[in-house]
Amino acid sequence: MSLNLGASNQAIERIVLPNGITLIIVENQAANLIAGRFFLKNAGLIWENLPQAGLSHLVAAVITKGTEKLSAIDIAEKVESTGASLGADASTDYFLLSLKTVAHDFPSMLQLIGEIMRSPTFPATEVELEKRLTIQSIRSQQEQPFNVAFNQLRAMMYPEHPYGVSILGTEKTVAGLSRADLQQYHQTYFRPDNLAISISGRITKTEAISLIEKVFGDWQIPPHPLPTRKLSTLSINPSQQSIAQETQQSIIIFGYLASSVYSEDYPVLKLISTYLGNGLSSRLFVELREKQGLAYDVSAFYPTRLDVAPFVSYIGTAPENTEIAMVGLRTEIERLANVRLTETELQGAKNKLLGQYALGKQTNNEIAQILGWYESLGLGIEFDRLFPDNIAQVTSEQVQKVANSYLTKPYISMVGPNFF
Amino acid sequence: MQKLSPTLKQIEFPANVFRLDNGLTIIHQHLCATPVVVADIWVKAGASSEPEQWSGMAHFLEHMIFKGSPKVAIGEFDWAIENSGGIANAATSHDYAHFFLTTAAAQLPNTLPYLADILLHASIPEDEFIRERSVVLEEIRSSCDDPDWVGFQALCQNIYKTHPYKRSILGEQELLMKHSPNQMRCFHRTHYQPENMTVVLVGGIEQEAAISLVNESFSEFSVRSECPSHIIEAEPPLVEIARQELYLPRIEQARLTMAWLSVGAECLEDGIGLDLLSVILAGSRCSRLVTELREEKQLVLDVCSDFSLQKDSSLFTIGAWLEPKDLDLVEKIIRDRLQELRDRLIPEAELNRARSLLYNDYIFSTETPGQLAGVYGYYNTIATVEQSIMYPKIVNSLSAQQLQRIANQYLSPEHYAITILKPM
């Protein structure tokens, strides 16, 4: 089966401007719109100091609320009267600004996003407002049992590591953040040599370069170097913890310390998570939902991360089925270390993963996002071609070996009415 | 086979609509730039079609469709579609159930016939029925752990007194335990008939191939059956404030949702007017309630407004997440802002902003074959497919005077339903 879509069909251009900005352009005339993604590399949750957890998120919440020339209302009115969408988000491994417009409005919105990135003022009243709202959001996360269980799991797996905390931070760390922290963060990460811009839509390479040059061309690299940081090392120390809550369902989550996107085991783990947890024909869905009716939601996921990513599998079930669901989930995961997948199973998982990977690049937003993300991870846009090749080469021996190395010692987090 | 032309000549409708002799509607649009095809099959068999005692049947049937037919074994369709790199899923609402697959164009002839067969000839085996019922019960349990879902169900019961929209789509455990496979077969054979179904094909497939594939796959329907009748009574207008308060465990914030009934999908212009009003009230950072309640007075964590177009009495809501002590004040401010919409025309600049947002939102959400197929199928099921492309034109044509009339007609500051959730 072969399905070539979106980015893989179109000409992709990648150039580095004199001031260090990496620019990726995909010309796609299909629809009257342009999507732009602006990645600040090495920003985001991963480089936060634990006492400042939530800093990137707060920067994202306040950065669109004032520049040297424009107030929060000015900015919102400019965006909305154009009918564009413009936003900032902190993510685990990067900080992102995004823009989507009909083609005609792209130049004026690009001008605006340039101003936001280069001269935000972080007004004190806006900082205080967004701090208070963030603290309320942190409390609201406790309303969803899955979030409660996942937060607990994350803290168990990643003690003293940024991945152990929610992107929002904690009530305590957010309360301690100040305007000066936001300004410092901006000075550290917002610089042209730390920026990758990825554009997809109804725009030519020449137009894109000229527009970006106009808005960002005179942005100088500051004299001080980019900070170098070292990640704390993680040790595997599995444990099991439960939180008692009066919920209708028990939530059981298994977490395994797996590996980063740079590891040779990455494609194998991606394939395993697809085999176990993706779609109506996935192993967990068929065995635990279709055949036993234990759950509505049972799945697995393995996110793409710069540092050691978690491999996660979960099930929500009636309290009286907690034990049987837990055994079932564990048995299915550990089976992979003991039993080799058949050729049909392996090929099926590959077809599914590759098909869905291609289908995930249909919109301009999706195309701009994935290429910019790979660039910001330092993998380069080639990774978009390499990844499917790597998947195609995975063998059942590798699946078994990788399952043996990573998927035998789970951290287990539970939330439900019958735990004490 | 008859080709239906768009009702309005000035609109250039990009898709083609056909009706087969058996009554089945086909909507097709060829997109040459994509190798993907989406098939989205819409059935007028949502929760509103259920006899009251059969509550939950439409959604449960959606699950059972995937359990196969005499010709297609359990899991065979799932494997066929996913093993060829495609995706399939389904959803049930009050007005419809729909089933969709996304696949490489070349794989469509190997997958669509499976989906058609399980849709038209679902076996609904007894043992699978019992097993899958546990899955539906888990879905209900999981939803009950979500306070926003609980709040929305309570609101629907509060605002709808007679219409089936008051019922949960998922049904209730007690009633589900009483349903039998025979009743479900009866529901299936009554409603999964050609005149109730629309097959939408959008993407890299040409017209002739599309029509012929649908013709072959959707030719033999099940022998008709006849369900107990279901009567949908028109929902009477609200003549007071219908107030409801619930105390929930484990919630950190109180919620307030105010709601108003409006027209059904037949009156699209008023519906789109309400869409514009929801944007003006709370649809963006500049909107009136977000500015006042979130940014200036800082009374809410968030405030939003939503208009959901339905076949019958559509629903307009304003919701806020806030501290319990601010509930009365926020409710009063919202009423005052509604009164303002009645008293004063919306300034042109503000109206233009809302128009741009909705107009572009429409462009942004009709980019992929899947999005297009969804829009066509949805409109053809609750109204007519041509209305789907009139949306942007109507958005730009509605005047401040018309919006004032619409606010007057539907958004009363005196008559509404309000559901409040408080922490226990």
mmCIF file with all atom_site columns, C-alpha atoms in Angstrom, chain A residues 273-346:
data_model
loop_
_atom_site.group_PDB
_atom_site.id
_atom_site.type_symbol
_atom_site.label_atom_id
_atom_site.label_alt_id
_atom_site.label_comp_id
_atom_site.label_asym_id
_atom_site.label_entity_id
_atom_site.label_seq_id
_atom_site.pdbx_PDB_ins_code
_atom_site.Cartn_x
_atom_site.Cartn_y
_atom_site.Cartn_z
_atom_site.occupancy
_atom_site.B_iso_or_equiv
_atom_site.pdbx_formal_charge
_atom_site.auth_seq_id
_atom_site.auth_comp_id
_atom_site.auth_asym_id
_atom_site.auth_atom_id
_atom_site.pdbx_PDB_model_num
ATOM 1  C CA . SER A 1 273 ? 2.051   1.532   20.522 1.00 0.00 ? 273 SER A CA 1
ATOM 2  C CA . THR A 1 274 ? 0.200   1.342   17.201 1.00 0.00 ? 274 THR A CA 1
ATOM 3  C CA . TYR A 1 275 ? -0.129  -2.418  17.423 1.00 0.00 ? 275 TYR A CA 1
ATOM 4  C CA . LEU A 1 276 ? -1.441  -2.263  20.990 1.00 0.00 ? 276 LEU A CA 1
ATOM 5  C CA . GLY A 1 277 ? -3.487  0.862   21.069 1.00 0.00 ? 277 GLY A CA 1
ATOM 6  C CA . ASN A 1 278 ? -4.364  2.394   17.751 1.00 0.00 ? 278 ASN A CA 1
ATOM 7  C CA . GLY A 1 279 ? -7.758  1.854   16.177 1.00 0.00 ? 279 GLY A CA 1
ATOM 8  C CA . LEU A 1 280 ? -10.573 -0.665  16.072 1.00 0.00 ? 280 LEU A CA 1
ATOM 9  C CA . SER A 1 281 ? -8.283  -3.545  15.089 1.00 0.00 ? 281 SER A CA 1
ATOM 10 C CA . SER A 1 282 ? -5.659  -2.862  17.772 1.00 0.00 ? 282 SER A CA 1
ATOM 11 C CA . ARG A 1 283 ? -4.747  -5.629  20.162 1.00 0.00 ? 283 ARG A CA 1
ATOM 12 C CA . LEU A 1 284 ? -6.022  -3.926  23.343 1.00 0.00 ? 284 LEU A CA 1
ATOM 13 C CA . PHE A 1 285 ? -9.274  -2.875  21.677 1.00 0.00 ? 285 PHE A CA 1
ATOM 14 C CA . VAL A 1 286 ? -9.979  -6.365  20.372 1.00 0.00 ? 286 VAL A CA 1
ATOM 15 C CA . GLU A 1 287 ? -8.912  -8.341  23.437 1.00 0.00 ? 287 GLU A CA 1
ATOM 16 C CA . LEU A 1 288 ? -10.151 -6.155  26.293 1.00 0.00 ? 288 LEU A CA 1
ATOM 17 C CA . ARG A 1 289 ? -13.056 -4.255  24.733 1.00 0.00 ? 289 ARG A CA 1
ATOM 18 C CA . GLU A 1 290 ? -14.484 -6.406  21.941 1.00 0.00 ? 290 GLU A CA 1
ATOM 19 C CA . LYS A 1 291 ? -13.959 -9.813  23.486 1.00 0.00 ? 291 LYS A CA 1
ATOM 20 C CA . GLN A 1 292 ? -14.421 -8.989  27.173 1.00 0.00 ? 292 GLN A CA 1
ATOM 21 C CA . GLY A 1 293 ? -16.475 -5.775  27.235 1.00 0.00 ? 293 GLY A CA 1
ATOM 22 C CA . LEU A 1 294 ? -14.223 -4.436  30.006 1.00 0.00 ? 294 LEU A CA 1
ATOM 23 C CA . ALA A 1 295 ? -13.918 -0.896  28.773 1.00 0.00 ? 295 ALA A CA 1
ATOM 24 C CA . TYR A 1 296 ? -15.035 1.806   26.426 1.00 0.00 ? 296 TYR A CA 1
ATOM 25 C CA . ASP A 1 297 ? -11.648 3.471   26.442 1.00 0.00 ? 297 ASP A CA 1
ATOM 26 C CA . VAL A 1 298 ? -8.526  1.299   26.371 1.00 0.00 ? 298 VAL A CA 1
ATOM 27 C CA . SER A 1 299 ? -5.441  2.356   24.516 1.00 0.00 ? 299 SER A CA 1
ATOM 28 C CA . ALA A 1 300 ? -1.707  3.049   24.448 1.00 0.00 ? 300 ALA A CA 1
ATOM 29 C CA . PHE A 1 301 ? 0.404   5.980   23.370 1.00 0.00 ? 301 PHE A CA 1
ATOM 30 C CA . TYR A 1 302 ? 4.061   6.835   23.020 1.00 0.00 ? 302 TYR A CA 1
ATOM 31 C CA . PRO A 1 303 ? 4.732   10.520  22.372 1.00 0.00 ? 303 PRO A CA 1
ATOM 32 C CA . THR A 1 304 ? 7.662   11.859  20.340 1.00 0.00 ? 304 THR A CA 1
ATOM 33 C CA . ARG A 1 305 ? 10.044  13.511  22.797 1.00 0.00 ? 305 ARG A CA 1
ATOM 34 C CA . LEU A 1 306 ? 13.452  15.094  22.967 1.00 0.00 ? 306 LEU A CA 1
ATOM 35 C CA . ASP A 1 307 ? 14.258  13.260  26.207 1.00 0.00 ? 307 ASP A CA 1
ATOM 36 C CA . VAL A 1 308 ? 13.190  9.850   27.526 1.00 0.00 ? 308 VAL A CA 1
ATOM 37 C CA . ALA A 1 309 ? 9.487   9.607   26.622 1.00 0.00 ? 309 ALA A CA 1
ATOM 38 C CA . PRO A 1 310 ? 6.927   7.585   28.564 1.00 0.00 ? 310 PRO A CA 1
ATOM 39 C CA . PHE A 1 311 ? 5.196   4.610   26.978 1.00 0.00 ? 311 PHE A CA 1
ATOM 40 C CA . VAL A 1 312 ? 1.690   4.700   28.403 1.00 0.00 ? 312 VAL A CA 1
ATOM 41 C CA . SER A 1 313 ? -1.212  2.279   28.376 1.00 0.00 ? 313 SER A CA 1
ATOM 42 C CA . TYR A 1 314 ? -4.538  2.795   30.131 1.00 0.00 ? 314 TYR A CA 1
ATOM 43 C CA . ILE A 1 315 ? -8.008  1.467   30.718 1.00 0.00 ? 315 ILE A CA 1
ATOM 44 C CA . GLY A 1 316 ? -11.155 2.827   32.368 1.00 0.00 ? 316 GLY A CA 1
ATOM 45 C CA . THR A 1 317 ? -13.388 0.113   33.809 1.00 0.00 ? 317 THR A CA 1
ATOM 46 C CA . ALA A 1 318 ? -16.160 -0.591  36.306 1.00 0.00 ? 318 ALA A CA 1
ATOM 47 C CA . PRO A 1 319 ? -14.739 -0.676  39.862 1.00 0.00 ? 319 PRO A CA 1
ATOM 48 C CA . GLU A 1 320 ? -15.584 -4.362  40.292 1.00 0.00 ? 320 GLU A CA 1
ATOM 49 C CA . ASN A 1 321 ? -13.511 -5.181  37.183 1.00 0.00 ? 321 ASN A CA 1
ATOM 50 C CA . THR A 1 322 ? -10.394 -3.316  38.314 1.00 0.00 ? 322 THR A CA 1
ATOM 51 C CA . GLU A 1 323 ? -8.346  -6.415  39.068 1.00 0.00 ? 323 GLU A CA 1
ATOM 52 C CA . ILE A 1 324 ? -9.232  -8.322  35.918 1.00 0.00 ? 324 ILE A CA 1
ATOM 53 C CA . ALA A 1 325 ? -8.640  -5.245  33.733 1.00 0.00 ? 325 ALA A CA 1
ATOM 54 C CA . MET A 1 326 ? -5.274  -4.669  35.316 1.00 0.00 ? 326 MET A CA 1
ATOM 55 C CA . VAL A 1 327 ? -4.185  -8.242  34.742 1.00 0.00 ? 327 VAL A CA 1
ATOM 56 C CA . GLY A 1 328 ? -5.515  -8.127  31.182 1.00 0.00 ? 328 GLY A CA 1
ATOM 57 C CA . LEU A 1 329 ? -3.649  -4.942  30.342 1.00 0.00 ? 329 LEU A CA 1
ATOM 58 C CA . ARG A 1 330 ? -0.423  -6.217  31.822 1.00 0.00 ? 330 ARG A CA 1
ATOM 59 C CA . THR A 1 331 ? -0.712  -9.586  30.117 1.00 0.00 ? 331 THR A CA 1
ATOM 60 C CA . GLU A 1 332 ? -1.195  -7.983  26.701 1.00 0.00 ? 332 GLU A CA 1
ATOM 61 C CA . ILE A 1 333 ? 1.826   -5.727  27.095 1.00 0.00 ? 333 ILE A CA 1
ATOM 62 C CA . GLU A 1 334 ? 4.115   -8.423  28.476 1.00 0.00 ? 334 GLU A CA 1
ATOM 63 C CA . ARG A 1 335 ? 3.000   -10.862 25.816 1.00 0.00 ? 335 ARG A CA 1
ATOM 64 C CA . LEU A 1 336 ? 5.078   -8.817  23.383 1.00 0.00 ? 336 LEU A CA 1
ATOM 65 C CA . ALA A 1 337 ? 8.233   -9.674  25.284 1.00 0.00 ? 337 ALA A CA 1
ATOM 66 C CA . ASN A 1 338 ? 7.367   -13.380 25.222 1.00 0.00 ? 338 ASN A CA 1
ATOM 67 C CA . VAL A 1 339 ? 5.645   -14.040 21.930 1.00 0.00 ? 339 VAL A CA 1
ATOM 68 C CA . ARG A 1 340 ? 6.940   -12.920 18.573 1.00 0.00 ? 340 ARG A CA 1
ATOM 69 C CA . LEU A 1 341 ? 4.441   -11.091 16.360 1.00 0.00 ? 341 LEU A CA 1
ATOM 70 C CA . THR A 1 342 ? 3.396   -12.926 13.216 1.00 0.00 ? 342 THR A CA 1
ATOM 71 C CA . GLU A 1 343 ? 4.314   -11.446 9.852  1.00 0.00 ? 343 GLU A CA 1
ATOM 72 C CA . THR A 1 344 ? 0.646   -10.522 9.288  1.00 0.00 ? 344 THR A CA 1
ATOM 73 C CA . GLU A 1 345 ? 0.386   -8.743  12.629 1.00 0.00 ? 345 GLU A CA 1
ATOM 74 C CA . LEU A 1 346 ? 3.608   -6.842  12.045 1.00 0.00 ? 346 LEU A CA 1
#
